[in-house]
Amino acid sequence: VFDLAPGQILKRWDSPSIAGRPFVIHANIQPASPDGVILAHGGYMDGYALHLDQGRLVLSLISNRKRSRVSSDQLLPLNQPSVVTAQVKLDGTLLLQVNGQPAGQAVATELPMRMPFDGLSVGRDTGLPMDKNKGEYPFKGTLKDVRVVLGGAALVFTGNLQITTAGPHQFHLDSDAATRLEIDGRVIIDN
């Protein structure tokens, strides 16, 4: 989970690793203009952007210079808050929601299979813009609670641990990814 702030910029390797993975973008927005970038990651070769285009919520996804796009059926109201969600599923389905209601659906020609060369920016497109004609395409209005949630594979091991010696015990987890140890439903380690 990447919790992001308006104006935040992440370098390439600090950005979400979306290559071959499903992901979801959430944001609370109150647009003052019908156009602008909510979040952009990558550029014209590989990447994605959640933005407003003439009042419609749009998710643009680019993989190997092939662009896929889904836009909302309805215009978003100006100067009023909306909760927006964009989802990229592993099967290539692109989904949009506005205020918890379905707003658009499409199927991507292909999903990004490599990490975008440009980093991530919130509220504008600071990398090599996906749409060179629009440049940074800044969002005008209020952005809050911007978040990218990565999906993917996880391994879960469960079992019974029988302790035969009383006293304190130490547990260690070693992994190159996020790990969590729970005992009797209580989180002991959360990396």
XYZ file of N, CA and C in Angstrom:
573
model
N 0.851 -1.171 0.000
C 0.000 0.000 0.000
C 0.894 1.230 0.000
N 0.648 2.140 -0.920
C 1.369 3.400 -1.016
C 0.384 4.524 -0.709
N 0.510 5.119 0.478
C -0.303 6.278 0.831
C 0.451 7.510 0.351
N -0.194 8.337 -0.454
C 0.479 9.428 -1.141
C -0.161 10.771 -0.803
N 0.646 11.819 -0.911
C 0.177 13.170 -0.622
C 0.149 13.990 -1.903
N -0.749 14.976 -1.997
C -0.765 15.856 -3.167
C 0.611 16.494 -3.372
N 1.072 16.501 -4.609
C 2.372 17.073 -4.940
C 3.537 16.119 -4.734
N 3.281 14.943 -4.175
C 4.361 13.991 -3.913
C 4.893 13.414 -5.215
N 6.206 13.232 -5.259
C 6.881 12.634 -6.409
C 7.760 11.507 -5.895
N 7.622 10.330 -6.487
C 8.466 9.193 -6.148
C 9.363 8.866 -7.339
N 10.614 8.557 -7.061
C 11.520 8.123 -8.119
C 11.121 6.719 -8.568
N 11.696 6.301 -9.673
C 11.303 5.033 -10.286
C 11.287 3.879 -9.290
N 12.363 3.649 -8.586
C 12.455 2.459 -7.745
C 11.770 2.623 -6.393
N 11.279 3.812 -6.099
C 10.479 4.025 -4.896
C 8.986 3.911 -5.200
N 8.642 3.816 -6.476
C 7.249 3.759 -6.929
C 6.710 2.331 -6.844
N 5.394 2.168 -6.892
C 4.820 0.827 -6.852
C 5.314 -0.043 -8.002
N 5.685 -1.264 -7.685
C 6.167 -2.206 -8.690
C 4.967 -2.904 -9.322
N 4.464 -2.309 -10.402
C 3.216 -2.792 -11.013
C 3.436 -3.871 -12.062
N 4.679 -4.152 -12.423
C 4.954 -5.090 -13.509
C 4.268 -6.434 -13.279
N 3.315 -6.752 -14.164
C 2.618 -8.024 -14.100
C 1.697 -8.193 -12.898
N 1.357 -7.096 -12.237
C 0.541 -7.187 -11.020
C -0.747 -6.400 -11.151
N -1.802 -6.891 -10.512
C -3.021 -6.082 -10.419
C -2.809 -4.972 -9.396
N -3.557 -3.871 -9.537
C -3.456 -2.790 -8.567
C -4.723 -1.961 -8.569
N -4.886 -1.185 -7.488
C -6.054 -0.330 -7.312
C -5.568 1.051 -6.901
N -6.184 2.088 -7.461
C -5.900 3.476 -7.085
C -7.167 4.028 -6.436
N -7.006 4.643 -5.261
C -8.113 5.300 -4.561
C -7.753 6.773 -4.387
N -8.752 7.644 -4.421
C -8.519 9.062 -4.122
C -9.838 9.734 -3.772
N -9.747 10.700 -2.881
C -10.868 11.600 -2.599
C -10.546 12.897 -3.321
N -11.423 13.313 -4.208
C -11.139 14.489 -5.024
C -12.293 15.481 -4.953
N -11.947 16.732 -5.173
C -12.948 17.782 -5.352
C -12.413 18.670 -6.468
N -12.743 18.326 -7.725
C -12.153 19.045 -8.854
C -12.725 20.454 -9.022
N -11.820 21.389 -9.322
C -12.223 22.758 -9.639
C -12.147 22.996 -11.142
N -11.667 21.994 -11.871
C -11.535 22.071 -13.323
C -11.897 20.703 -13.897
N -12.421 20.633 -15.119
C -12.794 19.344 -15.695
C -11.604 18.540 -16.227
N -10.388 19.082 -16.122
C -9.205 18.407 -16.655
C -8.088 18.411 -15.623
N -7.282 17.345 -15.611
C -6.102 17.312 -14.749
C -5.766 15.916 -14.269
N -4.484 15.725 -13.928
C -3.961 14.437 -13.483
C -4.147 14.283 -11.973
N -4.745 13.183 -11.577
C -4.840 12.816 -10.167
C -3.554 12.108 -9.756
N -3.127 11.148 -10.562
C -1.913 10.393 -10.297
C -1.364 9.890 -11.623
N -0.048 9.984 -11.804
C 0.596 9.469 -13.016
C 1.847 8.707 -12.621
N 2.081 7.586 -13.289
C 3.264 6.761 -13.028
C 3.731 6.218 -14.373
N 4.922 6.628 -14.775
C 5.466 6.165 -16.044
C 5.333 7.215 -17.121
N 5.423 6.769 -18.363
C 5.388 7.695 -19.483
C 4.787 7.047 -20.707
N 5.205 7.506 -21.869
C 4.567 7.069 -23.112
C 4.905 5.625 -23.500
N 5.916 4.994 -22.853
C 6.238 3.598 -23.164
C 5.483 2.620 -22.266
N 5.510 2.877 -20.961
C 4.840 2.037 -19.979
C 4.373 2.926 -18.843
N 3.189 2.657 -18.324
C 2.717 3.410 -17.176
C 1.206 3.488 -17.127
N 0.735 4.364 -16.261
C -0.704 4.556 -16.097
C -0.938 5.940 -15.537
N -2.127 6.437 -15.738
C -2.520 7.728 -15.174
C -4.011 7.685 -14.875
N -4.370 8.211 -13.723
C -5.768 8.434 -13.381
C -5.968 9.932 -13.482
N -6.883 10.352 -14.338
C -7.032 11.784 -14.603
C -8.455 12.125 -14.992
N -8.718 13.423 -15.049
C -9.990 13.930 -15.552
C -9.764 14.458 -16.957
N -10.672 14.134 -17.839
C -10.607 14.610 -19.220
C -12.002 15.095 -19.604
N -12.149 16.404 -19.718
C -13.422 17.042 -20.040
C -14.530 16.585 -19.081
N -14.168 16.482 -17.793
C -15.130 16.154 -16.759
C -15.340 14.680 -16.489
N -14.739 13.821 -17.290
C -14.887 12.375 -17.082
C -13.652 11.821 -16.384
N -13.860 10.865 -15.483
C -12.757 10.158 -14.851
C -12.199 9.173 -15.863
N -10.877 9.160 -16.026
C -10.234 8.313 -17.031
C -9.054 7.586 -16.402
N -8.938 6.302 -16.694
C -7.737 5.534 -16.390
C -7.090 5.195 -17.718
N -5.872 5.701 -17.919
C -5.085 5.383 -19.113
C -3.984 4.434 -18.693
N -3.826 3.351 -19.429
C -2.808 2.345 -19.137
C -1.992 2.143 -20.402
N -0.670 2.212 -20.269
C 0.202 2.033 -21.429
C 1.165 0.893 -21.145
N 1.226 -0.049 -22.060
C 2.161 -1.162 -21.964
C 2.837 -1.325 -23.313
N 4.158 -1.179 -23.302
C 4.925 -1.339 -24.541
C 4.373 -0.444 -25.647
N 4.062 0.801 -25.280
C 3.536 1.842 -26.167
C 2.117 1.590 -26.666
N 1.452 0.571 -26.152
C 0.057 0.300 -26.509
C -0.828 0.869 -25.416
N -1.755 1.726 -25.806
C -2.602 2.435 -24.844
C -3.966 1.769 -24.730
N -4.395 1.591 -23.486
C -5.760 1.164 -23.171
C -6.361 2.264 -22.323
N -7.670 2.381 -22.379
C -8.304 3.508 -21.679
C -9.728 3.127 -21.305
N -10.134 3.565 -20.118
C -11.522 3.453 -19.708
C -11.909 4.815 -19.138
N -13.115 5.263 -19.476
C -13.582 6.548 -18.941
C -14.963 6.365 -18.327
N -15.272 7.239 -17.393
C -16.555 7.156 -16.698
C -17.695 7.492 -17.650
N -18.825 6.875 -17.386
C -20.020 7.128 -18.189
C -20.572 8.528 -17.937
N -20.419 9.010 -16.710
C -20.984 10.298 -16.303
C -19.879 11.319 -16.041
N -20.234 12.590 -16.132
C -19.310 13.660 -15.770
C -19.235 13.753 -14.252
N -18.052 14.055 -13.721
C -17.908 14.291 -12.294
C -18.305 15.727 -11.992
N -18.997 15.956 -10.884
C -19.406 17.327 -10.557
C -18.199 18.165 -10.123
N -18.169 19.406 -10.591
C -17.108 20.324 -10.178
C -17.419 20.866 -8.791
N -16.349 21.124 -8.032
C -16.435 21.732 -6.708
C -17.280 20.927 -5.720
N -17.381 19.629 -5.952
C -18.062 18.731 -5.026
C -17.180 17.511 -4.805
N -17.129 16.987 -3.568
C -16.254 15.840 -3.308
C -16.769 14.563 -3.955
N -15.819 13.751 -4.411
C -16.108 12.426 -4.961
C -15.002 11.480 -4.516
N -15.373 10.245 -4.259
C -14.404 9.194 -3.976
C -14.274 8.381 -5.257
N -13.055 8.331 -5.799
C -12.839 7.637 -7.068
C -11.906 6.443 -6.861
N -12.178 5.384 -7.606
C -11.376 4.166 -7.555
C -11.166 3.677 -8.981
N -9.928 3.291 -9.266
C -9.592 2.672 -10.552
C -8.894 1.361 -10.252
N -9.324 0.312 -10.933
C -8.751 -1.011 -10.669
C -8.253 -1.622 -11.966
N -7.041 -2.191 -11.903
C -6.463 -2.946 -13.004
C -6.381 -4.388 -12.517
N -7.190 -5.262 -13.116
C -7.234 -6.658 -12.690
C -6.229 -7.482 -13.493
N -5.855 -8.620 -12.934
C -4.856 -9.480 -13.566
C -5.300 -9.972 -14.942
N -6.610 -10.109 -15.151
C -7.108 -10.566 -16.453
C -7.206 -9.429 -17.476
N -6.739 -8.213 -17.102
C -6.756 -7.074 -18.017
C -7.986 -6.196 -17.912
N -8.926 -6.548 -17.045
C -10.121 -5.728 -16.874
C -9.749 -4.420 -16.178
N -10.243 -3.316 -16.710
C -10.059 -1.998 -16.122
C -11.418 -1.534 -15.607
N -11.490 -1.182 -14.325
C -12.752 -0.782 -13.710
C -12.627 0.586 -13.073
N -13.674 1.382 -13.184
C -13.759 2.674 -12.507
C -14.986 2.671 -11.603
N -14.838 3.327 -10.435
C -15.967 3.558 -9.540
C -15.928 5.012 -9.097
N -17.100 5.588 -8.946
C -17.238 6.930 -8.392
C -18.247 6.831 -7.257
N -17.832 7.227 -6.075
C -18.668 7.152 -4.880
C -19.253 5.758 -4.670
N -18.422 4.740 -4.902
C -18.812 3.356 -4.671
C -19.676 2.731 -5.747
N -19.988 3.480 -6.796
C -20.847 2.976 -7.871
C -20.018 2.716 -9.132
N -20.299 1.634 -9.857
C -19.574 1.387 -11.103
C -19.710 2.583 -12.046
N -18.574 2.962 -12.667
C -18.587 4.140 -13.533
C -18.022 3.870 -14.915
N -17.348 2.746 -15.103
C -16.795 2.425 -16.414
C -16.022 1.124 -16.366
N -15.981 0.436 -17.520
C -15.260 -0.824 -17.609
C -14.731 -1.004 -19.020
N -13.524 -1.547 -19.127
C -12.913 -1.854 -20.423
C -11.924 -2.990 -20.205
N -11.356 -3.483 -21.293
C -10.333 -4.523 -21.213
C -9.062 -3.976 -21.853
N -7.942 -4.097 -21.146
C -6.653 -3.606 -21.639
C -6.131 -4.513 -22.749
N -5.441 -3.905 -23.710
C -4.813 -4.701 -24.763
C -3.708 -5.573 -24.182
N -2.984 -5.040 -23.186
C -2.018 -5.827 -22.427
C -1.646 -5.061 -21.165
N -1.223 -5.792 -20.146
C -0.813 -5.184 -18.888
C 0.685 -4.884 -18.916
N 1.115 -3.859 -18.186
C 2.553 -3.569 -18.124
C 3.309 -4.760 -17.536
N 4.316 -5.228 -18.254
C 5.105 -6.357 -17.793
C 6.493 -5.928 -17.332
N 6.716 -4.623 -17.281
C 7.979 -4.115 -16.737
C 7.691 -2.846 -15.950
N 8.611 -2.508 -15.100
C 8.484 -1.314 -14.275
C 8.596 -0.082 -15.166
N 7.671 0.885 -15.049
C 7.795 2.111 -15.846
C 9.128 2.813 -15.560
N 9.689 3.439 -16.596
C 10.979 4.124 -16.447
C 10.850 5.391 -15.610
N 9.722 6.074 -15.710
C 9.521 7.302 -14.949
C 8.848 6.979 -13.621
N 9.064 7.833 -12.648
C 8.472 7.647 -11.334
C 7.008 8.034 -11.290
N 6.515 8.171 -10.078
C 5.110 8.461 -9.829
C 4.977 9.892 -9.326
N 3.914 10.563 -9.751
C 3.635 11.912 -9.259
C 2.141 12.048 -8.980
N 1.834 12.833 -7.962
C 0.444 13.049 -7.542
C 0.059 14.490 -7.875
N -1.033 14.643 -8.619
C -1.544 15.974 -8.941
C -1.020 16.560 -10.239
N -0.135 15.861 -10.910
C 0.409 16.290 -12.213
C 1.230 15.151 -12.791
N 1.581 15.248 -14.055
C 2.399 14.238 -14.726
C 3.791 14.826 -14.919
N 4.709 14.527 -13.995
C 6.034 15.147 -14.029
C 7.067 14.349 -14.811
N 6.747 13.123 -15.207
C 7.684 12.325 -15.989
C 7.619 12.735 -17.443
N 7.957 11.801 -18.322
C 7.720 12.039 -19.743
C 6.219 11.868 -19.923
N 5.470 12.953 -20.121
C 4.008 12.869 -20.093
C 3.447 11.826 -21.058
N 2.419 11.138 -20.607
C 1.752 10.155 -21.456
C 1.131 10.830 -22.659
N 0.628 12.012 -22.443
C 0.065 12.803 -23.534
C 0.945 14.035 -23.695
N 1.839 13.979 -24.655
C 2.823 15.051 -24.840
C 2.179 16.405 -25.108
N 0.971 16.412 -25.646
C 0.293 17.676 -25.943
C -0.214 18.388 -24.692
N -0.408 17.634 -23.601
C -0.974 18.232 -22.394
C 0.078 18.554 -21.345
N 1.305 18.097 -21.510
C 2.358 18.385 -20.554
C 2.047 17.814 -19.182
N 2.317 18.596 -18.137
C 2.115 18.109 -16.771
C 0.648 17.980 -16.392
N -0.235 18.738 -17.055
C -1.675 18.543 -16.902
C -2.094 18.597 -15.425
N -1.770 19.688 -14.697
C -2.004 19.734 -13.248
C -3.479 19.648 -12.855
N -3.714 18.967 -11.748
C -5.054 18.859 -11.179
C -5.355 20.142 -10.429
N -6.526 20.711 -10.646
C -6.960 21.908 -9.929
C -8.122 21.514 -9.034
N -7.945 21.741 -7.742
C -8.955 21.358 -6.767
C -8.287 20.701 -5.576
N -9.048 19.873 -4.878
C -8.551 19.221 -3.667
C -8.344 17.737 -3.914
N -7.166 17.245 -3.523
C -6.842 15.813 -3.557
C -6.556 15.366 -2.133
N -7.168 14.261 -1.721
C -6.904 13.701 -0.396
C -6.919 12.186 -0.487
N -6.264 11.567 0.478
C -6.299 10.111 0.630
C -5.975 9.374 -0.670
N -4.934 9.812 -1.360
C -4.512 9.153 -2.600
C -3.703 7.915 -2.211
N -4.059 6.780 -2.809
C -3.439 5.521 -2.404
C -3.356 4.568 -3.600
N -2.235 3.864 -3.704
C -2.093 2.777 -4.669
C -1.916 1.493 -3.865
N -2.757 0.507 -4.140
C -2.705 -0.772 -3.442
C -2.326 -1.833 -4.467
N -1.192 -2.480 -4.238
C -0.730 -3.535 -5.131
C -1.345 -4.863 -4.738
N -1.740 -5.632 -5.727
C -2.187 -6.997 -5.502
C -1.062 -7.923 -5.909
N -1.282 -9.177 -5.749
C -0.266 -10.132 -6.176
C -0.338 -11.392 -5.361
N 0.649 -12.196 -5.560
C 0.689 -13.488 -4.892
C 1.147 -13.342 -3.451
N 0.618 -14.179 -2.609
C 1.042 -14.238 -1.217
C 1.033 -15.694 -0.781
N 1.896 -16.023 0.130
C 1.926 -17.365 0.698
C 1.466 -17.276 2.140
N 0.604 -18.185 2.517
C 0.124 -18.235 3.888
C 0.436 -19.619 4.428
N 1.159 -19.654 5.530
C 1.460 -20.907 6.199
C 0.704 -20.917 7.514
N 0.005 -21.986 7.775
C -0.713 -22.112 9.048
C -0.319 -23.431 9.676
N -0.428 -23.485 10.972
C -0.097 -24.725 11.668
C -0.254 -24.552 13.153
N 0.028 -25.613 13.850
C -0.025 -25.602 15.312
C 1.397 -25.622 15.829
N 1.659 -24.766 16.780
C 2.967 -24.682 17.415
C 2.825 -25.209 18.833
N 3.583 -26.215 19.153
C 3.511 -26.772 20.497
C 4.767 -26.385 21.261
N 4.580 -25.604 22.296
C 5.674 -25.139 23.134
C 5.773 -26.084 24.323
N 6.937 -26.679 24.514
C 7.109 -27.618 25.625
C 7.867 -27.010 26.792
N 8.500 -25.852 26.570
C 9.271 -25.195 27.623
C 8.641 -23.852 27.940
N 8.383 -23.606 29.205
C 7.804 -22.326 29.626
C 8.854 -21.228 29.528
N 8.372 -19.980 29.366
C 9.287 -18.839 29.336
C 9.129 -18.041 28.071
N 9.911 -16.970 27.942
C 9.825 -16.133 26.733
C 10.452 -16.832 25.529
N 9.889 -16.540 24.364
C 10.390 -17.122 23.119
C 10.520 -16.009 22.084
N 11.532 -16.096 21.224
C 11.739 -15.108 20.156
C 11.381 -15.730 18.820
N 10.767 -14.910 17.962
C 10.424 -15.344 16.613
C 11.078 -14.388 15.626
N 11.585 -14.913 14.532
C 12.197 -14.104 13.481
C 11.599 -14.532 12.142
N 11.357 -13.564 11.274
C 10.918 -13.843 9.911
C 11.962 -13.277 8.970
N 12.300 -14.020 7.937
C 13.274 -13.553 6.958
C 12.657 -13.703 5.576
N 12.555 -12.590 4.846
C 11.925 -12.611 3.540
C 12.354 -11.381 2.760
N 12.197 -11.424 1.438
C 12.473 -10.235 0.619
C 11.172 -9.504 0.281
N 10.118 -9.801 1.034
C 8.815 -9.163 0.818
C 8.166 -8.921 2.177
N 6.969 -8.366 2.168
C 6.248 -8.097 3.412
C 5.918 -9.415 4.112
N 6.053 -9.424 5.430
C 5.758 -10.622 6.205
C 4.952 -10.248 7.443
N 4.200 -11.227 7.930
C 3.424 -11.032 9.150
C 3.338 -12.375 9.868
N 3.524 -12.343 11.187
C 3.360 -13.525 12.019
C 2.230 -13.247 12.997
N 1.232 -14.136 12.983
C 0.116 -14.041 13.919
C 0.070 -15.320 14.744
N -0.148 -15.156 16.039
C -0.331 -16.303 16.925
C -1.656 -16.097 17.651
N -2.529 -17.081 17.522
C -3.875 -17.011 18.112
C -4.600 -15.728 17.719
N -4.440 -15.298 16.456
C -5.116 -14.129 15.945
C -4.483 -12.806 16.336
N -3.403 -12.813 17.090
C -2.720 -11.599 17.521
C -1.471 -11.410 16.662
N -1.290 -10.212 16.106
C -0.129 -9.931 15.265
C 1.099 -9.780 16.168
N 2.100 -10.627 15.932
C 3.343 -10.611 16.714
C 4.420 -9.843 15.956
N 4.537 -10.084 14.662
C 5.508 -9.405 13.794
C 4.775 -8.919 12.566
N 4.992 -7.658 12.173
C 4.370 -7.094 10.971
C 5.428 -6.265 10.244
N 6.071 -6.878 9.254
C 7.121 -6.204 8.455
C 6.536 -5.770 7.132
